């Protein structure tokens, strides 16, 4: 028992110690990927925005690099120096642009590409694997070009390599810097071609507007002129230095002292006594004078020294060289006065060829962009001129010509020559519906009749609405003509009149304004399920009193909507249509007027009958009174009672006659409208025009 008791009441084993759950492992997959590990879609907005930014930085870099050619300058008599402040600013600007090139290389490593095997239809499949992207980029030529363009070589050469090299001449330094800049300038130009292609492929155009496109092409033309001016300035400095070095070598062989040294051409030796002594006896300046170039032909570089361009500050120097480049590119080098040097002649030939190519391409593109801004206007002018010639050829009346001119002018002001229907047809169905809903829904809701409809029916109607423009004194429809569209007025004023089929003395006129509609005979025709294909005839004449903007719903479209949406057959919409329809209002007024006239005639006839019956009763009573001499009192009493009985009989007789006429008319209406075989099966809607009231009844 003790064992059983001990087993029965043994304590529970202790719980294991509490261990916290490692949430980091649980939500490891939900952790956000850092931005530097994201793979970018080449067609995304971020990549497109970066391409535009990098294109602007490339253009700035192409403007900055030729500024290194302006560093050498004439610093004194027969010596050259370097513009150190300009070098600092150019180095700073180029370092900033180099950062964009380095960032562009990083973007290439994180941008996906389309697999060539998937380019069967559409865009293809994107390869998002970073390893495959890196391998593909490293194996391509674009990686070598991008890295070459991103290296800061001119900064290293100017500020580190040249100062470290001992006994280097200024000429050697200039040649080194020029060579490095030209070596990097070529890949930077090459980068722009695939960059332009990517931008056009993703967005369609480089510039979104015509003016920005024109400015972009003009900027490229100015860039070419800037490069040409910088090269011309550097070549001018080199021509002057070549002349001075040649003359210095000639004077070195002369047996007078002191002799010329090439180090004297550096402005850093201006304070040297030997150089100062040499300057007093040398003929270097006189023999290398650009004003008197009998000994040395400066050719096309003469202006750099006759106008003191080589000695001017950077602002004057830059704008003069830019003007030189623009002038010669625009004139294809015709104003260049070259010498007999082969290099100068080749330079002039290249200027002519480059000017022709750039003027044909860049200026041609700029002209295309500029013409695109006025293309619609020019097209409208040509159409208007053709219209004028056609009207004169056909000898149209002056009033008709004036109406045609007003319509052409009004259509241009309303649409600016844009064909909206062709634009909408080129779009997908869903986008077209949303556009039509945005344009037409609020305007259609202003029509009281359509305010009773649901959104689905309104969307179907808005999808099929087309714009309609009409000028003053234009007839929308005439009485008796087929009605082919239901018109909803947005702006303007119209006059709707009717003569009831040409009835003599009948005329009704109302004014239609924004929110009204006309052509409701078409709605009755569309709702009728057994209506024939012939369009209904208009019962009114609609004329524009001013310029009218409206939306039109054509007969076929309205018939389709009426078949697809049974909501259009509801009694609520039919009553709303009758309430807001001007034709139904006119018919109602005519019926009330005809009924009132019939009531007045009937009342007048009853009054006349009553008066005649009273007259005859009094006349008969008078004869009895005079014939009976002795019974005057009794005769008079009998006369009054007989008159009262006669009036009551006349009233009963009139009521009987009216009841018989009403029954006869009812039987006549039933007999004139025999029952058709299908009347018991097909219930026709109650939205038909009532019978015309008879005013002559």
XYZ file of C-alpha atoms in Angstrom:
697
model
C 0.000 0.000 0.000
C 2.845 2.329 0.724
C 4.252 1.593 -2.686
C 0.920 2.220 -4.307
C 0.472 5.377 -2.306
C 3.906 6.571 -3.217
C 3.298 5.854 -6.891
C -0.144 7.436 -6.892
C 0.940 10.658 -5.219
C 4.409 10.976 -6.727
C 5.207 14.564 -7.801
C 5.245 15.487 -11.505
C 8.632 15.644 -13.212
C 10.034 19.155 -13.407
C 9.480 21.226 -16.595
C 12.496 21.829 -18.796
C 14.088 25.239 -18.427
C 12.639 28.043 -20.561
C 14.626 28.747 -23.728
C 13.950 31.943 -25.681
C 13.032 31.607 -29.338
C 15.643 32.842 -31.784
C 13.559 35.381 -33.728
C 16.508 36.328 -35.887
C 16.432 32.898 -37.506
C 12.659 32.933 -37.793
C 12.489 36.275 -39.593
C 15.746 35.917 -41.458
C 13.943 35.629 -44.777
C 11.929 38.775 -44.059
C 14.981 40.869 -43.467
C 15.279 43.758 -45.877
C 17.984 43.532 -48.470
C 20.412 46.482 -48.236
C 20.339 48.970 -51.072
C 23.815 48.061 -52.283
C 22.661 44.477 -52.937
C 19.633 45.423 -55.029
C 19.601 44.392 -58.673
C 18.149 47.150 -60.825
C 15.797 46.745 -63.734
C 17.251 48.470 -66.856
C 13.803 49.849 -67.658
C 12.990 51.166 -64.180
C 12.529 54.820 -63.338
C 15.653 54.866 -61.184
C 17.885 53.649 -64.016
C 16.268 56.039 -66.505
C 16.756 58.945 -64.139
C 20.373 57.966 -63.568
C 20.984 57.714 -67.329
C 19.788 61.280 -67.797
C 21.935 62.500 -64.883
C 24.986 60.663 -66.188
C 24.400 62.082 -69.679
C 24.509 65.608 -68.244
C 27.684 64.769 -66.287
C 29.281 63.380 -69.471
C 28.591 66.622 -71.321
C 30.041 68.637 -68.437
C 33.119 66.374 -68.386
C 33.574 66.862 -72.129
C 33.512 70.616 -71.533
C 35.986 70.375 -68.632
C 38.704 68.239 -70.231
C 39.681 70.687 -73.035
C 40.236 73.350 -70.380
C 43.610 71.686 -69.700
C 44.729 73.011 -73.097
C 44.426 76.566 -71.761
C 46.946 75.987 -68.956
C 50.090 77.041 -70.918
C 50.313 80.756 -71.620
C 52.856 83.421 -72.504
C 53.951 84.826 -69.162
C 56.532 87.348 -70.306
C 59.112 88.121 -72.957
C 60.088 84.909 -74.729
C 58.887 82.605 -71.944
C 55.981 80.315 -71.126
C 54.284 79.555 -67.827
C 51.356 77.567 -66.432
C 48.075 79.093 -65.221
C 48.067 77.545 -61.735
C 44.665 78.931 -60.516
C 43.002 77.605 -63.658
C 44.669 74.255 -63.114
C 43.261 74.054 -59.569
C 39.705 74.801 -60.675
C 39.894 72.417 -63.630
C 41.298 69.660 -61.424
C 38.499 70.129 -58.888
C 35.797 70.069 -61.573
C 37.272 67.023 -63.269
C 37.499 65.141 -59.980
C 33.771 65.692 -59.417
C 32.936 64.406 -62.891
C 35.208 61.405 -62.349
C 33.049 60.426 -59.381
C 30.058 60.116 -61.705
C 32.021 57.833 -64.022
C 33.057 55.648 -61.075
C 29.455 55.504 -59.861
C 28.399 54.564 -63.377
C 30.740 51.557 -63.265
C 29.151 50.506 -59.965
C 25.666 50.872 -61.499
C 26.679 48.602 -64.368
C 27.552 45.853 -61.868
C 24.081 46.141 -60.252
C 21.947 46.455 -63.412
C 20.274 43.367 -64.837
C 20.387 42.487 -68.514
C 18.086 40.677 -70.910
C 19.104 37.154 -71.764
C 19.755 36.917 -75.518
C 18.043 33.517 -75.696
C 14.760 34.985 -74.382
C 14.423 37.708 -77.000
C 11.752 35.939 -78.972
C 8.798 38.180 -78.232
C 8.510 41.262 -76.037
C 11.213 42.438 -73.687
C 12.589 39.018 -72.754
C 13.668 37.653 -69.394
C 15.962 39.612 -67.087
C 19.036 37.974 -65.602
C 19.132 39.022 -61.920
C 22.114 36.941 -60.772
C 24.905 39.331 -59.602
C 27.615 36.859 -60.585
C 26.371 36.503 -64.161
C 25.963 40.277 -64.442
C 29.526 40.862 -63.246
C 31.016 38.202 -65.555
C 29.175 39.581 -68.565
C 30.255 43.145 -67.797
C 33.906 42.239 -67.153
C 34.138 40.337 -70.445
C 32.754 43.206 -72.514
C 34.596 46.121 -74.067
C 32.364 48.567 -72.214
C 34.118 47.718 -68.935
C 37.524 48.699 -70.339
C 36.098 51.893 -71.823
C 34.275 52.838 -68.612
C 37.329 52.254 -66.424
C 39.596 54.165 -68.820
C 37.196 57.109 -68.809
C 36.923 57.074 -64.999
C 40.675 57.143 -64.195
C 41.957 60.551 -62.937
C 45.032 60.518 -65.199
C 45.420 64.278 -65.915
C 45.311 65.118 -62.210
C 48.004 62.544 -61.454
C 50.246 63.707 -64.294
C 50.015 67.436 -63.497
C 50.249 67.354 -59.723
C 52.342 64.252 -59.029
C 54.258 62.845 -62.014
C 55.540 66.026 -63.679
C 56.785 67.645 -60.416
C 58.521 64.377 -59.490
C 60.395 64.163 -62.802
C 63.585 66.232 -62.674
C 64.771 68.435 -65.518
C 61.477 68.208 -67.406
C 60.764 70.978 -69.836
C 57.500 72.864 -70.169
C 57.120 71.610 -73.703
C 57.401 68.021 -72.574
C 54.880 68.654 -69.795
C 52.424 70.235 -72.220
C 52.726 67.347 -74.636
C 52.213 64.823 -71.843
C 49.093 66.504 -70.487
C 47.644 66.932 -73.976
C 48.265 63.308 -74.811
C 46.642 62.087 -71.584
C 43.593 64.308 -72.074
C 43.136 63.162 -75.673
C 43.536 59.508 -74.655
C 40.734 59.856 -72.087
C 38.598 62.129 -74.245
C 37.993 59.426 -76.848
C 36.438 56.825 -74.465
C 34.338 59.546 -72.837
C 32.867 60.361 -76.226
C 32.347 56.675 -76.975
C 30.387 56.241 -73.727
C 27.752 58.727 -74.891
C 26.665 56.655 -77.919
C 25.382 53.574 -76.018
C 24.060 55.893 -73.310
C 21.931 57.758 -75.870
C 20.781 54.442 -77.292
C 19.696 53.166 -73.868
C 17.792 56.354 -73.129
C 15.987 56.229 -76.469
C 15.239 52.527 -75.997
C 13.698 52.992 -72.554
C 11.950 56.367 -72.899
C 11.645 56.846 -76.667
C 13.482 60.181 -76.866
C 16.469 61.851 -75.243
C 14.608 65.133 -74.756
C 10.960 65.160 -73.698
C 10.100 68.492 -75.332
C 11.012 70.019 -78.669
C 12.790 72.979 -77.098
C 14.933 70.785 -74.859
C 15.861 68.644 -77.860
C 16.888 71.721 -79.829
C 18.969 72.988 -76.897
C 20.607 69.564 -76.519
C 21.727 69.468 -80.168
C 22.881 73.084 -80.055
C 24.870 72.297 -76.904
C 26.650 69.458 -78.698
C 27.501 71.831 -81.546
C 28.907 74.360 -79.069
C 30.882 71.526 -77.446
C 32.515 70.723 -80.776
C 33.359 74.405 -81.229
C 34.795 74.504 -77.693
C 37.076 71.524 -78.414
C 38.179 73.012 -81.736
C 39.008 76.363 -80.109
C 41.010 74.686 -77.318
C 43.007 72.599 -79.814
C 43.662 75.693 -81.929
C 44.941 77.582 -78.882
C 47.270 74.744 -77.847
C 48.550 74.418 -81.417
C 49.181 78.180 -81.491
C 51.245 77.989 -78.303
C 53.145 75.067 -79.772
C 53.854 76.989 -82.987
C 55.268 79.889 -81.013
C 57.366 77.593 -78.849
C 58.712 75.728 -81.899
C 59.833 79.023 -83.413
C 61.531 80.114 -80.204
C 63.290 76.781 -79.751
C 64.546 76.808 -83.340
C 65.874 80.343 -83.007
C 67.465 79.476 -79.654
C 69.307 76.548 -81.224
C 70.559 78.822 -83.991
C 71.830 81.378 -81.494
C 73.519 78.675 -79.454
C 76.030 78.105 -82.266
C 76.981 81.777 -82.445
C 80.328 82.595 -80.839
C 78.980 85.411 -78.695
C 78.262 85.217 -75.042
C 75.962 84.556 -73.322
C 74.526 81.704 -75.386
C 70.814 80.708 -75.528
C 69.527 77.828 -73.461
C 66.165 76.110 -73.735
C 65.651 76.649 -70.023
C 65.395 80.380 -70.710
C 61.999 79.770 -72.374
C 60.563 78.989 -68.932
C 59.302 82.055 -67.052
C 60.768 80.629 -63.838
C 64.233 81.774 -65.069
C 63.290 85.400 -65.660
C 65.384 86.541 -62.688
C 68.493 84.719 -63.910
C 71.282 87.200 -64.742
C 72.545 85.197 -67.677
C 69.032 85.161 -69.156
C 68.685 88.880 -68.678
C 72.036 89.387 -70.435
C 70.935 87.088 -73.235
C 67.673 88.992 -73.664
C 69.609 92.208 -74.353
C 71.470 90.759 -77.357
C 69.091 88.076 -78.702
C 67.087 88.336 -81.962
C 64.602 85.631 -80.899
C 61.645 87.974 -80.392
C 62.208 89.850 -83.647
C 62.605 86.729 -85.751
C 59.489 85.038 -84.234
C 57.162 88.042 -84.405
C 53.658 87.190 -85.616
C 53.116 90.742 -86.903
C 56.063 90.312 -89.278
C 56.017 86.647 -90.306
C 58.591 86.853 -93.086
C 60.903 84.431 -91.327
C 58.246 82.115 -89.822
C 54.807 81.413 -91.235
C 52.241 81.401 -88.433
C 49.379 80.765 -90.839
C 46.074 80.100 -89.104
C 47.679 80.614 -85.673
C 48.623 84.211 -86.314
C 45.504 85.638 -84.633
C 46.484 84.101 -81.297
C 49.439 86.506 -81.063
C 48.301 89.506 -83.056
C 45.235 89.736 -80.783
C 47.301 88.855 -77.667
C 45.155 85.817 -76.944
C 48.075 83.852 -75.499
C 48.701 86.590 -72.921
C 45.059 87.289 -71.933
C 43.200 85.997 -68.894
C 41.148 82.837 -69.052
C 37.793 84.538 -69.684
C 38.986 86.512 -72.697
C 41.014 83.594 -73.934
C 38.158 81.112 -73.674
C 35.506 83.202 -75.435
C 37.842 84.161 -78.267
C 38.751 80.511 -78.856
C 35.084 79.510 -78.684
C 34.283 82.163 -81.275
C 37.089 80.836 -83.453
C 35.628 77.323 -83.289
C 32.044 78.431 -83.998
C 33.092 80.648 -86.877
C 35.136 78.003 -88.641
C 32.757 75.107 -88.037
C 29.839 77.144 -89.380
C 31.840 78.305 -92.443
C 33.526 74.906 -92.912
C 36.978 76.456 -92.419
C 36.679 78.902 -95.321
C 38.111 81.786 -93.274
C 41.290 79.874 -92.323
C 44.501 81.312 -93.812
C 46.770 78.289 -93.654
C 50.476 78.048 -94.254
C 52.372 75.341 -96.126
C 52.853 73.126 -93.075
C 51.369 69.662 -93.577
C 49.922 69.468 -90.064
C 48.203 72.814 -90.402
C 46.738 71.832 -93.748
C 45.449 68.530 -92.350
C 43.951 70.400 -89.402
C 42.096 72.726 -91.787
C 40.808 69.768 -93.797
C 39.528 68.077 -90.637
C 37.819 71.311 -89.581
C 36.004 71.428 -92.927
C 34.878 67.794 -92.754
C 33.815 67.961 -89.111
C 31.918 71.199 -89.786
C 29.986 69.571 -92.627
C 29.115 66.480 -90.562
C 28.086 68.405 -87.449
C 26.090 70.953 -89.368
C 24.258 68.198 -91.248
C 23.562 66.133 -88.133
C 23.282 68.410 -85.097
C 21.891 71.521 -86.765
C 19.617 69.316 -88.866
C 18.281 67.682 -85.713
C 17.849 71.049 -84.058
C 15.895 72.292 -87.062
C 13.717 69.182 -86.886
C 12.981 69.807 -83.205
C 12.186 73.448 -83.900
C 9.882 72.570 -86.772
C 8.052 70.000 -84.667
C 6.819 72.786 -82.383
C 5.066 74.489 -85.308
C 4.256 71.408 -87.388
C 0.578 71.430 -86.415
C 0.299 75.142 -87.054
C 1.929 74.829 -90.453
C -0.299 71.906 -91.337
C -3.354 73.946 -90.370
C -2.152 76.877 -92.466
C -1.704 74.635 -95.495
C -5.167 73.129 -95.015
C -6.673 76.580 -94.620
C -4.943 77.779 -97.768
C -6.212 74.743 -99.696
C -9.698 75.436 -98.400
C -9.544 79.041 -99.582
C -8.368 77.979 -103.035
C -11.103 75.339 -103.260
C -13.830 77.818 -102.273
C -12.639 80.319 -104.858
C -12.425 77.607 -107.497
C -15.965 76.397 -106.782
C -17.254 79.993 -106.525
C -19.107 79.430 -103.275
C -21.335 82.225 -101.965
C -19.646 84.724 -99.621
C -21.836 83.835 -96.637
C -21.081 80.144 -97.066
C -17.364 80.873 -97.338
C -17.500 82.872 -94.119
C -19.219 79.997 -92.314
C -16.525 77.573 -93.505
C -13.777 79.925 -92.283
C -15.444 80.231 -88.879
C -15.684 76.459 -88.530
C -12.028 75.884 -89.495
C -10.895 78.571 -87.047
C -13.112 77.254 -84.252
C -11.939 73.663 -84.752
C -8.301 74.772 -84.562
C -8.907 76.683 -81.335
C -10.711 73.714 -79.795
C -8.387 70.859 -80.841
C -5.099 72.500 -81.994
C -5.119 70.173 -84.976
C -4.991 66.973 -82.901
C -7.066 64.007 -84.080
C -8.376 62.671 -80.787
C -10.142 59.663 -82.289
C -6.956 58.269 -83.863
C -5.061 58.710 -80.594
C -7.750 56.915 -78.591
C -8.028 54.047 -81.079
C -4.299 53.300 -80.714
C -4.632 52.804 -76.933
C -5.722 49.623 -75.109
C -9.375 49.227 -74.200
C -8.920 49.732 -70.444
C -6.887 52.926 -70.862
C -9.366 54.195 -73.436
C -12.235 53.605 -71.020
C -10.466 55.452 -68.225
C -9.708 58.381 -70.528
C -13.291 58.561 -71.766
C -14.544 58.335 -68.186
C -12.213 61.169 -67.157
C -13.266 63.350 -70.080
C -16.969 62.613 -70.362
C -18.381 61.264 -67.106
C -18.605 64.562 -65.240
C -20.046 66.282 -68.311
C -22.583 63.532 -68.978
C -23.726 63.613 -65.348
C -24.643 67.255 -65.890
C -27.416 66.017 -68.185
C -30.341 65.452 -65.805
C -31.588 62.407 -67.698
C -28.273 60.552 -67.327
C -27.998 61.439 -63.656
C -30.641 58.746 -63.073
C -28.393 55.976 -64.511
C -25.918 53.752 -62.714
C -22.153 53.844 -63.238
C -22.013 50.757 -65.436
C -24.471 52.172 -67.943
C -22.766 55.570 -67.867
C -19.383 53.946 -68.532
C -20.795 52.172 -71.565
C -22.224 55.433 -72.870
C -19.050 57.427 -72.156
C -16.960 54.835 -73.962
C -18.860 55.489 -77.199
C -19.180 59.243 -77.071
C -17.375 61.275 -79.724
C -16.626 64.968 -79.786
C -18.794 67.243 -81.907
C -18.047 70.876 -82.773
C -20.471 73.240 -84.494
C -20.336 76.936 -85.278
C -23.030 79.580 -85.220
C -25.990 79.221 -87.639
C -25.179 75.559 -88.287
C -28.158 73.213 -88.505
C -27.651 70.063 -86.471
C -30.750 68.401 -87.914
C -33.772 69.589 -89.871
C -37.380 68.584 -89.427
C -38.125 65.480 -91.465
C -34.475 64.387 -91.867
C -33.212 61.078 -90.418
C -31.698 61.360 -86.943
C -28.323 59.597 -86.780
C -26.951 60.761 -83.405
C -28.031 61.760 -79.926
C -26.325 65.030 -78.983
C -25.430 66.078 -75.412
C -24.642 69.767 -75.160
C -21.595 70.778 -73.139
C -21.215 74.441 -74.080
C -23.197 76.794 -76.252
C -26.831 77.486 -77.075
C -29.170 75.977 -79.683
C -32.670 76.672 -80.938
C -35.073 73.735 -81.355
C -38.244 74.515 -83.324
C -41.055 72.564 -84.980
C -44.002 73.236 -87.281
C -45.615 69.849 -86.604
C -45.050 68.553 -90.106
C -45.740 71.903 -91.790
C -49.146 72.439 -90.202
C -50.468 75.871 -90.962
C -50.275 78.268 -88.038
C -48.328 75.854 -85.809
C -44.888 76.843 -84.527
C -43.068 75.918 -81.333
C -39.531 76.984 -80.367
C -37.335 76.400 -77.323
C -33.686 77.083 -76.472
C -31.272 74.308 -75.537
C -28.279 75.024 -73.279
C -25.530 73.137 -71.485
C -26.987 70.004 -69.905
C -29.764 69.559 -72.487
C -29.872 66.996 -75.275
C -31.485 66.709 -78.685
C -32.279 63.864 -81.054
C -34.349 61.915 -78.527
C -36.266 60.255 -81.372
C -33.193 58.060 -81.646
C -33.578 56.883 -78.048
C -37.171 55.820 -78.689
C -36.005 53.989 -81.810
C -33.174 52.237 -79.986
C -35.320 51.058 -77.072
C -37.955 49.566 -79.368
C -36.922 45.893 -79.829
C -38.871 45.546 -83.089
C -37.678 48.767 -84.686
C -36.539 48.520 -88.272
C -33.121 49.463 -89.522
C -34.400 52.746 -90.943
C -33.502 55.678 -88.738
C -36.319 57.749 -87.232
C -37.253 61.089 -88.721
C -36.682 64.261 -86.781
C -39.729 66.157 -85.560
C -37.744 69.345 -84.867
C -35.188 71.631 -86.481
C -32.110 72.308 -84.320
C -29.945 75.337 -85.135
C -26.847 76.635 -83.323
C -27.189 80.114 -81.882
C -23.480 80.183 -80.899
C -20.416 77.973 -81.038
C -21.428 74.616 -79.581
C -19.287 71.886 -78.047
C -21.072 68.611 -77.498
C -20.674 64.858 -77.257
C -22.482 62.730 -79.823
C -23.750 59.173 -79.373
C -24.229 57.572 -82.757
C -27.208 55.433 -83.701
C -25.331 52.126 -83.898
C -23.639 52.725 -80.547
C -26.919 53.654 -78.881
C -28.587 50.552 -80.308
C -25.771 48.407 -78.914
C -26.068 49.973 -75.447
C -29.848 49.512 -75.466
C -29.478 45.808 -76.316
C -26.752 45.115 -73.772
C -28.201 47.011 -70.816
C -31.827 46.266 -69.911
C -31.653 49.034 -67.310
C -32.343 51.449 -70.140
C -35.850 49.921 -70.506
C -36.909 50.647 -66.921
C -39.948 52.781 -66.197
C -37.888 55.118 -64.027
C -35.639 56.068 -66.920
C -38.602 56.315 -69.270
C -40.375 58.698 -66.927
C -37.159 60.679 -66.461
C -36.727 60.812 -70.214
C -40.284 62.083 -70.684
C -39.783 64.664 -67.954
C -36.568 66.137 -69.372
C -37.400 65.686 -73.068
C -38.388 68.942 -74.746
C -40.416 67.087 -77.342
C -42.516 65.344 -74.707
C -42.990 68.656 -72.938
C -44.137 70.223 -76.193
C -46.504 67.321 -76.856
C -47.858 67.564 -73.308
C -48.460 71.287 -73.654
C -50.208 70.722 -76.977
C -52.447 68.037 -75.484
C -53.355 70.233 -72.542
C -54.075 73.116 -74.892
C -56.242 70.934 -77.171
C -58.116 69.444 -74.210
C -58.710 72.915 -72.800
C -60.106 74.121 -76.136
C -62.384 71.099 -76.369
C -63.541 71.719 -72.811
C -64.288 75.369 -73.594
C -66.214 74.413 -76.742
C -68.165 71.777 -74.870
C -68.966 74.158 -72.038
C -70.033 76.853 -74.502
C -72.265 74.361 -76.331
C -73.877 73.309 -73.052
C -74.526 76.919 -72.083
C -76.094 77.621 -75.465
C -78.266 74.502 -75.230
C -79.360 75.463 -71.751
C -80.223 78.997 -72.796
C -82.160 77.732 -75.832
C -84.125 75.275 -73.728
C -84.978 77.989 -71.225
C -86.013 80.328 -74.023
C -88.312 77.806 -75.614
C -89.827 76.840 -72.294
C -90.544 80.476 -71.449
C -92.077 81.072 -74.882
C -94.429 78.116 -74.571
C -95.449 79.186 -71.062
C -96.231 82.720 -72.310
C -98.633 81.449 -74.955
C -100.567 79.426 -72.391
C -100.809 82.432 -70.104
C -102.400 84.667 -72.690
C -104.845 82.022 -73.938
C -106.244 81.321 -70.467
C -107.880 84.522 -69.287
C -109.663 83.215 -66.216
C -106.991 81.108 -64.720
C -104.188 83.557 -64.366
C -102.989 82.347 -60.983
C -103.060 78.674 -61.870
C -101.564 79.319 -65.275
C -98.640 81.149 -63.874
C -97.973 78.407 -61.387
C -98.148 75.702 -64.004
C -95.822 77.738 -66.209
C -93.074 77.846 -63.558
C -93.252 74.167 -62.815
C -93.089 73.257 -66.497
C -89.993 75.476 -67.015
C -88.217 73.791 -64.161
C -89.049 70.384 -65.528
C -87.862 71.460 -69.009
C -84.449 72.657 -67.631
C -83.907 69.412 -65.794
C -84.818 67.427 -68.900
C -82.418 69.518 -71.023
C -79.588 68.850 -68.593
C -80.281 65.110 -68.567
C -80.483 65.142 -72.336
C -77.086 66.944 -72.647
C -75.432 64.469 -70.278
C -76.905 61.564 -72.228
C -75.615 62.982 -75.501
C -72.084 63.463 -74.067
C -72.015 59.904 -72.704
C -73.148 58.498 -76.042
C -70.464 60.506 -77.901
C -67.764 59.297 -75.500
C -68.843 55.668 -75.943
C -68.918 56.092 -79.722
C -65.426 57.597 -79.768
C -64.148 54.781 -77.556
C -65.607 52.119 -79.892
C -64.183 53.988 -82.888
C -60.662 53.994 -81.336
C -60.855 50.283 -80.596
C -62.072 49.437 -84.052
C -59.422 51.667 -85.752
C -56.598 49.815 -83.927
C -57.157 46.100 -84.486
C -55.255 43.684 -82.324
C -52.112 42.235 -83.914
C -51.239 38.560 -83.669
C -48.133 39.199 -81.599
C -49.598 41.775 -79.231
C -50.397 39.258 -76.554
C -46.815 37.944 -76.600
C -44.631 41.040 -77.107
C -45.190 43.981 -74.763
C -44.009 47.148 -76.432
C -42.343 49.777 -74.267
C -44.374 52.858 -73.393
C -41.831 55.326 -74.735
C -43.607 56.087 -78.007
C -44.685 59.390 -79.341
C -48.390 59.994 -78.585
C -50.870 60.819 -81.276
C -50.870 64.391 -82.438
C -53.625 66.482 -80.837
C -56.385 67.712 -83.129
C -56.876 71.430 -82.618
C -59.779 71.539 -85.084
C -61.936 69.112 -83.089
